[in-house]
Amino acid sequence: MSLLVPSRVDQEEHLDERDAPRDAMERSLRDLRRFNLYFGGRRIYRKLLRMAGDETASLLDIGTGTSDLLMSCGDAPRLRVGLDFKIQHLLYGRVLDGITHSPDPISRVVGDGFALPFSTGSIDVVSSAHVFHHFSPDENVRMLRECLRVAARAVMVNDTRRNIVPLMTVRALSALRLVGSITRFDAPASVLRGYTMAEARDIAGQVGARRFEVMRLMPFRLGIVLWK
């Protein structure tokens, strides 16, 4: 293993805790939105969507959080569904003080990525962003097979590559208190839980897709597209 690639360390992240304080949770969700905006997450998501099908495809996003990546696709997809296991994430920005605000075109579903509540081949493209690192290799194979079952065309994944550069970057942001308390723990943890290109390629090869591609994306991201 290169000196630039630390060993993988699997540890729970605070945002996943069911009893995370609301203020801290919401600050962390805002941090994640800013990472997607300023560190290329939205651009990468749309690029992979074009590879997986086209920008008019129906789209299911697993571990969607606040669904900001689905929103970044504009009005093109005829159906956009965001799935997350935490209803608090899905409600963020939509229900404040018990009042529902400004409905948007995203359909939100509470669910489990290992047992998706959708029929086989019912949605063109199934996606995930910054979800892959949360799971072991065997768990990722299981989840990607379930995503491929639901997909009519393809499955697309993107996540941070495990490398010392993104690790030092998020540690610097934490030291400068530019992110919230949860993110100060979770961002370094997520990098250390991430995968290398070779590890991601090994996982993708076990899913059983008709064909797949694993690509290096900047800055320090990896992408996987699995075609049905």
PDB file of C-alpha atoms in Angstrom:
ATOM      1  CA  MET A   1       0.000   0.000   0.000  1.00  0.00           C
ATOM      2  CA  SER A   2       1.352   3.457  -0.919  1.00  0.00           C
ATOM      3  CA  LEU A   3       2.328   5.888   1.828  1.00  0.00           C
ATOM      4  CA  LEU A   4      -0.386   8.143   0.386  1.00  0.00           C
ATOM      5  CA  VAL A   5      -3.052   5.485   1.002  1.00  0.00           C
ATOM      6  CA  PRO A   6      -3.708   4.758   4.691  1.00  0.00           C
ATOM      7  CA  SER A   7      -5.110   1.423   5.815  1.00  0.00           C
ATOM      8  CA  ARG A   8      -8.891   1.168   5.810  1.00  0.00           C
ATOM      9  CA  VAL A   9     -10.404   1.796   9.245  1.00  0.00           C
ATOM     10  CA  ASP A  10     -14.081   0.941   9.696  1.00  0.00           C
ATOM     11  CA  GLN A  11     -15.811   2.973  12.404  1.00  0.00           C
ATOM     12  CA  GLU A  12     -19.313   4.303  12.918  1.00  0.00           C
ATOM     13  CA  GLU A  13     -20.054   7.898  11.949  1.00  0.00           C
ATOM     14  CA  HIS A  14     -21.985  10.201  14.264  1.00  0.00           C
ATOM     15  CA  LEU A  15     -24.532  11.309  11.656  1.00  0.00           C
ATOM     16  CA  ASP A  16     -25.723   7.697  11.477  1.00  0.00           C
ATOM     17  CA  GLU A  17     -26.662   7.723  15.154  1.00  0.00           C
ATOM     18  CA  ARG A  18     -30.397   7.852  15.717  1.00  0.00           C
ATOM     19  CA  ASP A  19     -30.058  10.127  18.734  1.00  0.00           C
ATOM     20  CA  ALA A  20     -27.797  12.793  17.212  1.00  0.00           C
ATOM     21  CA  PRO A  21     -28.870  16.263  18.472  1.00  0.00           C
ATOM     22  CA  ARG A  22     -31.063  18.021  15.916  1.00  0.00           C
ATOM     23  CA  ASP A  23     -28.960  21.189  15.654  1.00  0.00           C
ATOM     24  CA  ALA A  24     -25.751  19.206  15.149  1.00  0.00           C
ATOM     25  CA  MET A  25     -27.446  16.887  12.652  1.00  0.00           C
ATOM     26  CA  GLU A  26     -28.769  19.791  10.588  1.00  0.00           C
ATOM     27  CA  ARG A  27     -25.379  21.508  10.585  1.00  0.00           C
ATOM     28  CA  SER A  28     -23.818  18.274   9.320  1.00  0.00           C
ATOM     29  CA  LEU A  29     -26.401  18.018   6.527  1.00  0.00           C
ATOM     30  CA  ARG A  30     -25.564  21.589   5.506  1.00  0.00           C
ATOM     31  CA  ASP A  31     -21.869  20.677   5.502  1.00  0.00           C
ATOM     32  CA  LEU A  32     -22.560  17.753   3.176  1.00  0.00           C
ATOM     33  CA  ARG A  33     -24.474  20.014   0.811  1.00  0.00           C
ATOM     34  CA  ARG A  34     -21.531  22.443   0.740  1.00  0.00           C
ATOM     35  CA  PHE A  35     -19.076  19.622   0.030  1.00  0.00           C
ATOM     36  CA  ASN A  36     -21.203  18.601  -2.958  1.00  0.00           C
ATOM     37  CA  LEU A  37     -21.377  22.190  -4.159  1.00  0.00           C
ATOM     38  CA  TYR A  38     -17.734  23.216  -3.735  1.00  0.00           C
ATOM     39  CA  PHE A  39     -15.841  19.929  -4.139  1.00  0.00           C
ATOM     40  CA  GLY A  40     -17.381  18.695  -7.370  1.00  0.00           C
ATOM     41  CA  GLY A  41     -20.091  16.375  -6.072  1.00  0.00           C
ATOM     42  CA  ARG A  42     -22.847  17.811  -8.229  1.00  0.00           C
ATOM     43  CA  ARG A  43     -20.728  17.838 -11.385  1.00  0.00           C
ATOM     44  CA  ILE A  44     -19.640  14.224 -10.831  1.00  0.00           C
ATOM     45  CA  TYR A  45     -23.203  13.095 -10.157  1.00  0.00           C
ATOM     46  CA  ARG A  46     -24.467  14.545 -13.448  1.00  0.00           C
ATOM     47  CA  LYS A  47     -21.490  13.123 -15.351  1.00  0.00           C
ATOM     48  CA  LEU A  48     -22.198   9.619 -14.083  1.00  0.00           C
ATOM     49  CA  LEU A  49     -25.892  10.027 -14.841  1.00  0.00           C
ATOM     50  CA  ARG A  50     -25.063  10.816 -18.471  1.00  0.00           C
ATOM     51  CA  MET A  51     -22.883   7.692 -18.606  1.00  0.00           C
ATOM     52  CA  ALA A  52     -25.516   5.508 -16.948  1.00  0.00           C
ATOM     53  CA  GLY A  53     -28.361   6.558 -19.199  1.00  0.00           C
ATOM     54  CA  ASP A  54     -29.340  10.147 -19.814  1.00  0.00           C
ATOM     55  CA  GLU A  55     -30.524  13.113 -17.804  1.00  0.00           C
ATOM     56  CA  THR A  56     -34.179  12.372 -18.553  1.00  0.00           C
ATOM     57  CA  ALA A  57     -34.009   8.913 -16.940  1.00  0.00           C
ATOM     58  CA  SER A  58     -36.110   8.103 -13.894  1.00  0.00           C
ATOM     59  CA  LEU A  59     -33.737   8.157 -10.945  1.00  0.00           C
ATOM     60  CA  LEU A  60     -33.589   6.631  -7.449  1.00  0.00           C
ATOM     61  CA  ASP A  61     -30.936   7.960  -5.063  1.00  0.00           C
ATOM     62  CA  ILE A  62     -29.977   5.682  -2.122  1.00  0.00           C
ATOM     63  CA  GLY A  63     -28.866   7.367   1.110  1.00  0.00           C
ATOM     64  CA  THR A  64     -30.086  10.623  -0.346  1.00  0.00           C
ATOM     65  CA  GLY A  65     -29.895  12.777   2.789  1.00  0.00           C
ATOM     66  CA  THR A  66     -31.384  16.137   1.822  1.00  0.00           C
ATOM     67  CA  SER A  67     -31.621  15.081  -1.877  1.00  0.00           C
ATOM     68  CA  ASP A  68     -29.482  18.033  -2.984  1.00  0.00           C
ATOM     69  CA  LEU A  69     -27.863  15.944  -5.732  1.00  0.00           C
ATOM     70  CA  LEU A  70     -31.256  14.970  -7.125  1.00  0.00           C
ATOM     71  CA  MET A  71     -32.229  18.643  -7.067  1.00  0.00           C
ATOM     72  CA  SER A  72     -29.041  19.562  -8.947  1.00  0.00           C
ATOM     73  CA  CYS A  73     -30.251  17.554 -11.960  1.00  0.00           C
ATOM     74  CA  GLY A  74     -32.754  20.291 -12.798  1.00  0.00           C
ATOM     75  CA  ASP A  75     -36.213  19.407 -14.071  1.00  0.00           C
ATOM     76  CA  ALA A  76     -35.169  16.791 -16.628  1.00  0.00           C
ATOM     77  CA  PRO A  77     -35.748  13.399 -14.912  1.00  0.00           C
ATOM     78  CA  ARG A  78     -39.428  12.527 -15.146  1.00  0.00           C
ATOM     79  CA  LEU A  79     -39.259  10.755 -11.785  1.00  0.00           C
ATOM     80  CA  ARG A  80     -36.795  11.412  -8.969  1.00  0.00           C
ATOM     81  CA  VAL A  81     -36.961   9.420  -5.742  1.00  0.00           C
ATOM     82  CA  GLY A  82     -34.728   9.922  -2.703  1.00  0.00           C
ATOM     83  CA  LEU A  83     -34.439   7.052  -0.211  1.00  0.00           C
ATOM     84  CA  ASP A  84     -32.853   7.283   3.228  1.00  0.00           C
ATOM     85  CA  PHE A  85     -33.106   5.221   6.407  1.00  0.00           C
ATOM     86  CA  LYS A  86     -33.522   8.370   8.531  1.00  0.00           C
ATOM     87  CA  ILE A  87     -36.703  10.374   8.128  1.00  0.00           C
ATOM     88  CA  GLN A  88     -35.042  13.360   9.841  1.00  0.00           C
ATOM     89  CA  HIS A  89     -32.695  13.704   6.853  1.00  0.00           C
ATOM     90  CA  LEU A  90     -35.549  13.531   4.365  1.00  0.00           C
ATOM     91  CA  LEU A  91     -37.539  16.175   6.231  1.00  0.00           C
ATOM     92  CA  TYR A  92     -34.683  18.651   6.616  1.00  0.00           C
ATOM     93  CA  GLY A  93     -35.603  21.939   4.953  1.00  0.00           C
ATOM     94  CA  ARG A  94     -39.135  20.762   4.206  1.00  0.00           C
ATOM     95  CA  VAL A  95     -40.700  20.654   7.660  1.00  0.00           C
ATOM     96  CA  LEU A  96     -39.739  23.405  10.068  1.00  0.00           C
ATOM     97  CA  ASP A  97     -41.564  23.924  13.364  1.00  0.00           C
ATOM     98  CA  GLY A  98     -44.219  21.463  12.240  1.00  0.00           C
ATOM     99  CA  ILE A  99     -44.988  23.352   9.005  1.00  0.00           C
ATOM    100  CA  THR A 100     -44.314  21.905   5.553  1.00  0.00           C
ATOM    101  CA  HIS A 101     -42.520  24.387   3.287  1.00  0.00           C
ATOM    102  CA  SER A 102     -42.126  24.721  -0.493  1.00  0.00           C
ATOM    103  CA  PRO A 103     -42.765  21.260  -1.964  1.00  0.00           C
ATOM    104  CA  ASP A 104     -40.229  20.165  -4.574  1.00  0.00           C
ATOM    105  CA  PRO A 105     -40.314  17.504  -7.317  1.00  0.00           C
ATOM    106  CA  ILE A 106     -38.456  14.871  -5.283  1.00  0.00           C
ATOM    107  CA  SER A 107     -40.440  11.919  -3.917  1.00  0.00           C
ATOM    108  CA  ARG A 108     -38.938  10.864  -0.585  1.00  0.00           C
ATOM    109  CA  VAL A 109     -39.085   7.362   0.884  1.00  0.00           C
ATOM    110  CA  VAL A 110     -37.827   5.936   4.163  1.00  0.00           C
ATOM    111  CA  GLY A 111     -36.254   2.583   3.370  1.00  0.00           C
ATOM    112  CA  ASP A 112     -33.392   0.121   3.488  1.00  0.00           C
ATOM    113  CA  GLY A 113     -30.825  -0.030   0.682  1.00  0.00           C
ATOM    114  CA  PHE A 114     -30.519  -3.787   1.149  1.00  0.00           C
ATOM    115  CA  ALA A 115     -34.268  -4.361   0.614  1.00  0.00           C
ATOM    116  CA  LEU A 116     -35.519  -1.644  -1.720  1.00  0.00           C
ATOM    117  CA  PRO A 117     -39.313  -1.200  -1.738  1.00  0.00           C
ATOM    118  CA  PHE A 118     -39.497  -1.119  -5.551  1.00  0.00           C
ATOM    119  CA  SER A 119     -40.267  -3.769  -8.148  1.00  0.00           C
ATOM    120  CA  THR A 120     -37.648  -5.272 -10.448  1.00  0.00           C
ATOM    121  CA  GLY A 121     -36.602  -2.997 -13.311  1.00  0.00           C
ATOM    122  CA  SER A 122     -38.954  -0.236 -12.186  1.00  0.00           C
ATOM    123  CA  ILE A 123     -36.524   2.735 -12.234  1.00  0.00           C
ATOM    124  CA  ASP A 124     -34.059   3.544 -15.020  1.00  0.00           C
ATOM    125  CA  VAL A 125     -31.020   4.444 -12.903  1.00  0.00           C
ATOM    126  CA  VAL A 126     -30.267   3.751  -9.234  1.00  0.00           C
ATOM    127  CA  SER A 127     -27.568   5.930  -7.690  1.00  0.00           C
ATOM    128  CA  SER A 128     -25.666   6.474  -4.481  1.00  0.00           C
ATOM    129  CA  ALA A 129     -23.199   9.166  -3.429  1.00  0.00           C
ATOM    130  CA  HIS A 130     -20.966   8.945  -0.354  1.00  0.00           C
ATOM    131  CA  VAL A 131     -22.766   5.776   0.742  1.00  0.00           C
ATOM    132  CA  PHE A 132     -20.339   3.112  -0.526  1.00  0.00           C
ATOM    133  CA  HIS A 133     -17.750   3.710   2.217  1.00  0.00           C
ATOM    134  CA  HIS A 134     -20.275   2.973   4.994  1.00  0.00           C
ATOM    135  CA  PHE A 135     -20.299  -0.740   4.200  1.00  0.00           C
ATOM    136  CA  SER A 136     -17.930  -3.692   4.081  1.00  0.00           C
ATOM    137  CA  PRO A 137     -17.002  -5.220   0.707  1.00  0.00           C
ATOM    138  CA  ASP A 138     -19.513  -8.058   1.154  1.00  0.00           C
ATOM    139  CA  GLU A 139     -22.260  -5.624   2.172  1.00  0.00           C
ATOM    140  CA  ASN A 140     -21.547  -3.463  -0.863  1.00  0.00           C
ATOM    141  CA  VAL A 141     -21.858  -6.472  -3.157  1.00  0.00           C
ATOM    142  CA  ARG A 142     -25.248  -7.259  -1.599  1.00  0.00           C
ATOM    143  CA  MET A 143     -26.476  -3.678  -1.847  1.00  0.00           C
ATOM    144  CA  LEU A 144     -25.306  -3.224  -5.437  1.00  0.00           C
ATOM    145  CA  ARG A 145     -27.053  -6.441  -6.457  1.00  0.00           C
ATOM    146  CA  GLU A 146     -30.267  -5.114  -4.911  1.00  0.00           C
ATOM    147  CA  CYS A 147     -29.803  -1.790  -6.729  1.00  0.00           C
ATOM    148  CA  LEU A 148     -29.203  -3.651 -10.000  1.00  0.00           C
ATOM    149  CA  ARG A 149     -32.414  -5.614  -9.457  1.00  0.00           C
ATOM    150  CA  VAL A 150     -34.457  -2.397  -9.285  1.00  0.00           C
ATOM    151  CA  ALA A 151     -32.592  -0.654 -12.111  1.00  0.00           C
ATOM    152  CA  ALA A 152     -33.848  -0.911 -15.676  1.00  0.00           C
ATOM    153  CA  ARG A 153     -30.621   0.482 -17.157  1.00  0.00           C
ATOM    154  CA  ALA A 154     -27.761   0.991 -14.721  1.00  0.00           C
ATOM    155  CA  VAL A 155     -26.469   1.638 -11.225  1.00  0.00           C
ATOM    156  CA  MET A 156     -24.051   4.469 -10.507  1.00  0.00           C
ATOM    157  CA  VAL A 157     -21.911   5.033  -7.410  1.00  0.00           C
ATOM    158  CA  ASN A 158     -19.495   7.750  -6.402  1.00  0.00           C
ATOM    159  CA  ASP A 159     -17.483   8.207  -3.241  1.00  0.00           C
ATOM    160  CA  THR A 160     -14.217   9.598  -1.899  1.00  0.00           C
ATOM    161  CA  ARG A 161     -11.072   7.608  -2.653  1.00  0.00           C
ATOM    162  CA  ARG A 162      -9.073   6.703   0.438  1.00  0.00           C
ATOM    163  CA  ASN A 163      -5.998   8.913   0.263  1.00  0.00           C
ATOM    164  CA  ILE A 164      -3.941  11.120   2.551  1.00  0.00           C
ATOM    165  CA  VAL A 165      -4.794  14.294   0.586  1.00  0.00           C
ATOM    166  CA  PRO A 166      -8.576  14.358   1.233  1.00  0.00           C
ATOM    167  CA  LEU A 167      -7.861  13.175   4.786  1.00  0.00           C
ATOM    168  CA  MET A 168      -5.564  16.143   5.464  1.00  0.00           C
ATOM    169  CA  THR A 169      -8.033  18.489   3.743  1.00  0.00           C
ATOM    170  CA  VAL A 170     -10.974  17.564   5.958  1.00  0.00           C
ATOM    171  CA  ARG A 171      -8.772  17.570   9.052  1.00  0.00           C
ATOM    172  CA  ALA A 172      -7.720  21.134   8.199  1.00  0.00           C
ATOM    173  CA  LEU A 173     -11.355  22.187   7.779  1.00  0.00           C
ATOM    174  CA  SER A 174     -12.080  20.608  11.151  1.00  0.00           C
ATOM    175  CA  ALA A 175      -9.147  22.319  12.874  1.00  0.00           C
ATOM    176  CA  LEU A 176     -10.305  25.690  11.530  1.00  0.00           C
ATOM    177  CA  ARG A 177     -13.865  24.994  12.787  1.00  0.00           C
ATOM    178  CA  LEU A 178     -15.259  25.507   9.276  1.00  0.00           C
ATOM    179  CA  VAL A 179     -17.570  22.519   9.703  1.00  0.00           C
ATOM    180  CA  GLY A 180     -19.885  21.379  12.481  1.00  0.00           C
ATOM    181  CA  SER A 181     -19.086  19.063  15.370  1.00  0.00           C
ATOM    182  CA  ILE A 182     -20.455  15.934  13.690  1.00  0.00           C
ATOM    183  CA  THR A 183     -18.601  16.643  10.453  1.00  0.00           C
ATOM    184  CA  ARG A 184     -15.366  17.215  12.367  1.00  0.00           C
ATOM    185  CA  PHE A 185     -15.514  13.535  13.345  1.00  0.00           C
ATOM    186  CA  ASP A 186     -17.358  12.052  10.370  1.00  0.00           C
ATOM    187  CA  ALA A 187     -15.387  13.590   7.487  1.00  0.00           C
ATOM    188  CA  PRO A 188     -11.997  12.081   8.460  1.00  0.00           C
ATOM    189  CA  ALA A 189     -13.751   8.835   9.418  1.00  0.00           C
ATOM    190  CA  SER A 190     -15.452   8.626   6.013  1.00  0.00           C
ATOM    191  CA  VAL A 191     -12.138   9.062   4.172  1.00  0.00           C
ATOM    192  CA  LEU A 192     -10.524   6.316   6.260  1.00  0.00           C
ATOM    193  CA  ARG A 193     -13.523   4.052   5.572  1.00  0.00           C
ATOM    194  CA  GLY A 194     -13.241   4.709   1.845  1.00  0.00           C
ATOM    195  CA  TYR A 195     -11.961   2.373  -0.870  1.00  0.00           C
ATOM    196  CA  THR A 196      -9.148   2.416  -3.383  1.00  0.00           C
ATOM    197  CA  MET A 197      -9.688   1.945  -7.106  1.00  0.00           C
ATOM    198  CA  ALA A 198      -8.503  -1.664  -6.928  1.00  0.00           C
ATOM    199  CA  GLU A 199     -10.784  -2.466  -3.991  1.00  0.00           C
ATOM    200  CA  ALA A 200     -13.781  -0.869  -5.730  1.00  0.00           C
ATOM    201  CA  ARG A 201     -13.032  -2.779  -8.918  1.00  0.00           C
ATOM    202  CA  ASP A 202     -12.944  -6.062  -6.997  1.00  0.00           C
ATOM    203  CA  ILE A 203     -16.330  -5.325  -5.410  1.00  0.00           C
ATOM    204  CA  ALA A 204     -17.912  -4.285  -8.726  1.00  0.00           C
ATOM    205  CA  GLY A 205     -16.675  -7.480 -10.358  1.00  0.00           C
ATOM    206  CA  GLN A 206     -18.658  -9.612  -7.907  1.00  0.00           C
ATOM    207  CA  VAL A 207     -22.055  -7.966  -8.466  1.00  0.00           C
ATOM    208  CA  GLY A 208     -22.959  -9.775 -11.675  1.00  0.00           C
ATOM    209  CA  ALA A 209     -23.605  -6.777 -13.920  1.00  0.00           C
ATOM    210  CA  ARG A 210     -23.592  -7.265 -17.700  1.00  0.00           C
ATOM    211  CA  ARG A 211     -20.615  -4.900 -17.736  1.00  0.00           C
ATOM    212  CA  PHE A 212     -19.128  -2.339 -15.389  1.00  0.00           C
ATOM    213  CA  GLU A 213     -16.635   0.498 -15.310  1.00  0.00           C
ATOM    214  CA  VAL A 214     -14.682   1.862 -12.350  1.00  0.00           C
ATOM    215  CA  MET A 215     -13.174   5.290 -12.928  1.00  0.00           C
ATOM    216  CA  ARG A 216     -10.904   7.751 -11.187  1.00  0.00           C
ATOM    217  CA  LEU A 217     -12.645  11.091 -10.731  1.00  0.00           C
ATOM    218  CA  MET A 218     -11.330  14.391  -9.481  1.00  0.00           C
ATOM    219  CA  PRO A 219     -10.851  15.550  -6.849  1.00  0.00           C
ATOM    220  CA  PHE A 220     -10.009  12.208  -5.192  1.00  0.00           C
ATOM    221  CA  ARG A 221     -13.267  10.496  -6.063  1.00  0.00           C
ATOM    222  CA  LEU A 222     -14.053   7.150  -7.602  1.00  0.00           C
ATOM    223  CA  GLY A 223     -17.029   6.272  -9.727  1.00  0.00           C
ATOM    224  CA  ILE A 224     -18.662   2.948 -10.543  1.00  0.00           C
ATOM    225  CA  VAL A 225     -21.232   2.346 -13.269  1.00  0.00           C
ATOM    226  CA  LEU A 226     -22.889  -1.077 -13.517  1.00  0.00           C
ATOM    227  CA  TRP A 227     -24.997  -1.757 -16.589  1.00  0.00           C
ATOM    228  CA  LYS A 228     -27.999  -4.088 -16.414  1.00  0.00           C
TER     229      LYS A 228
END
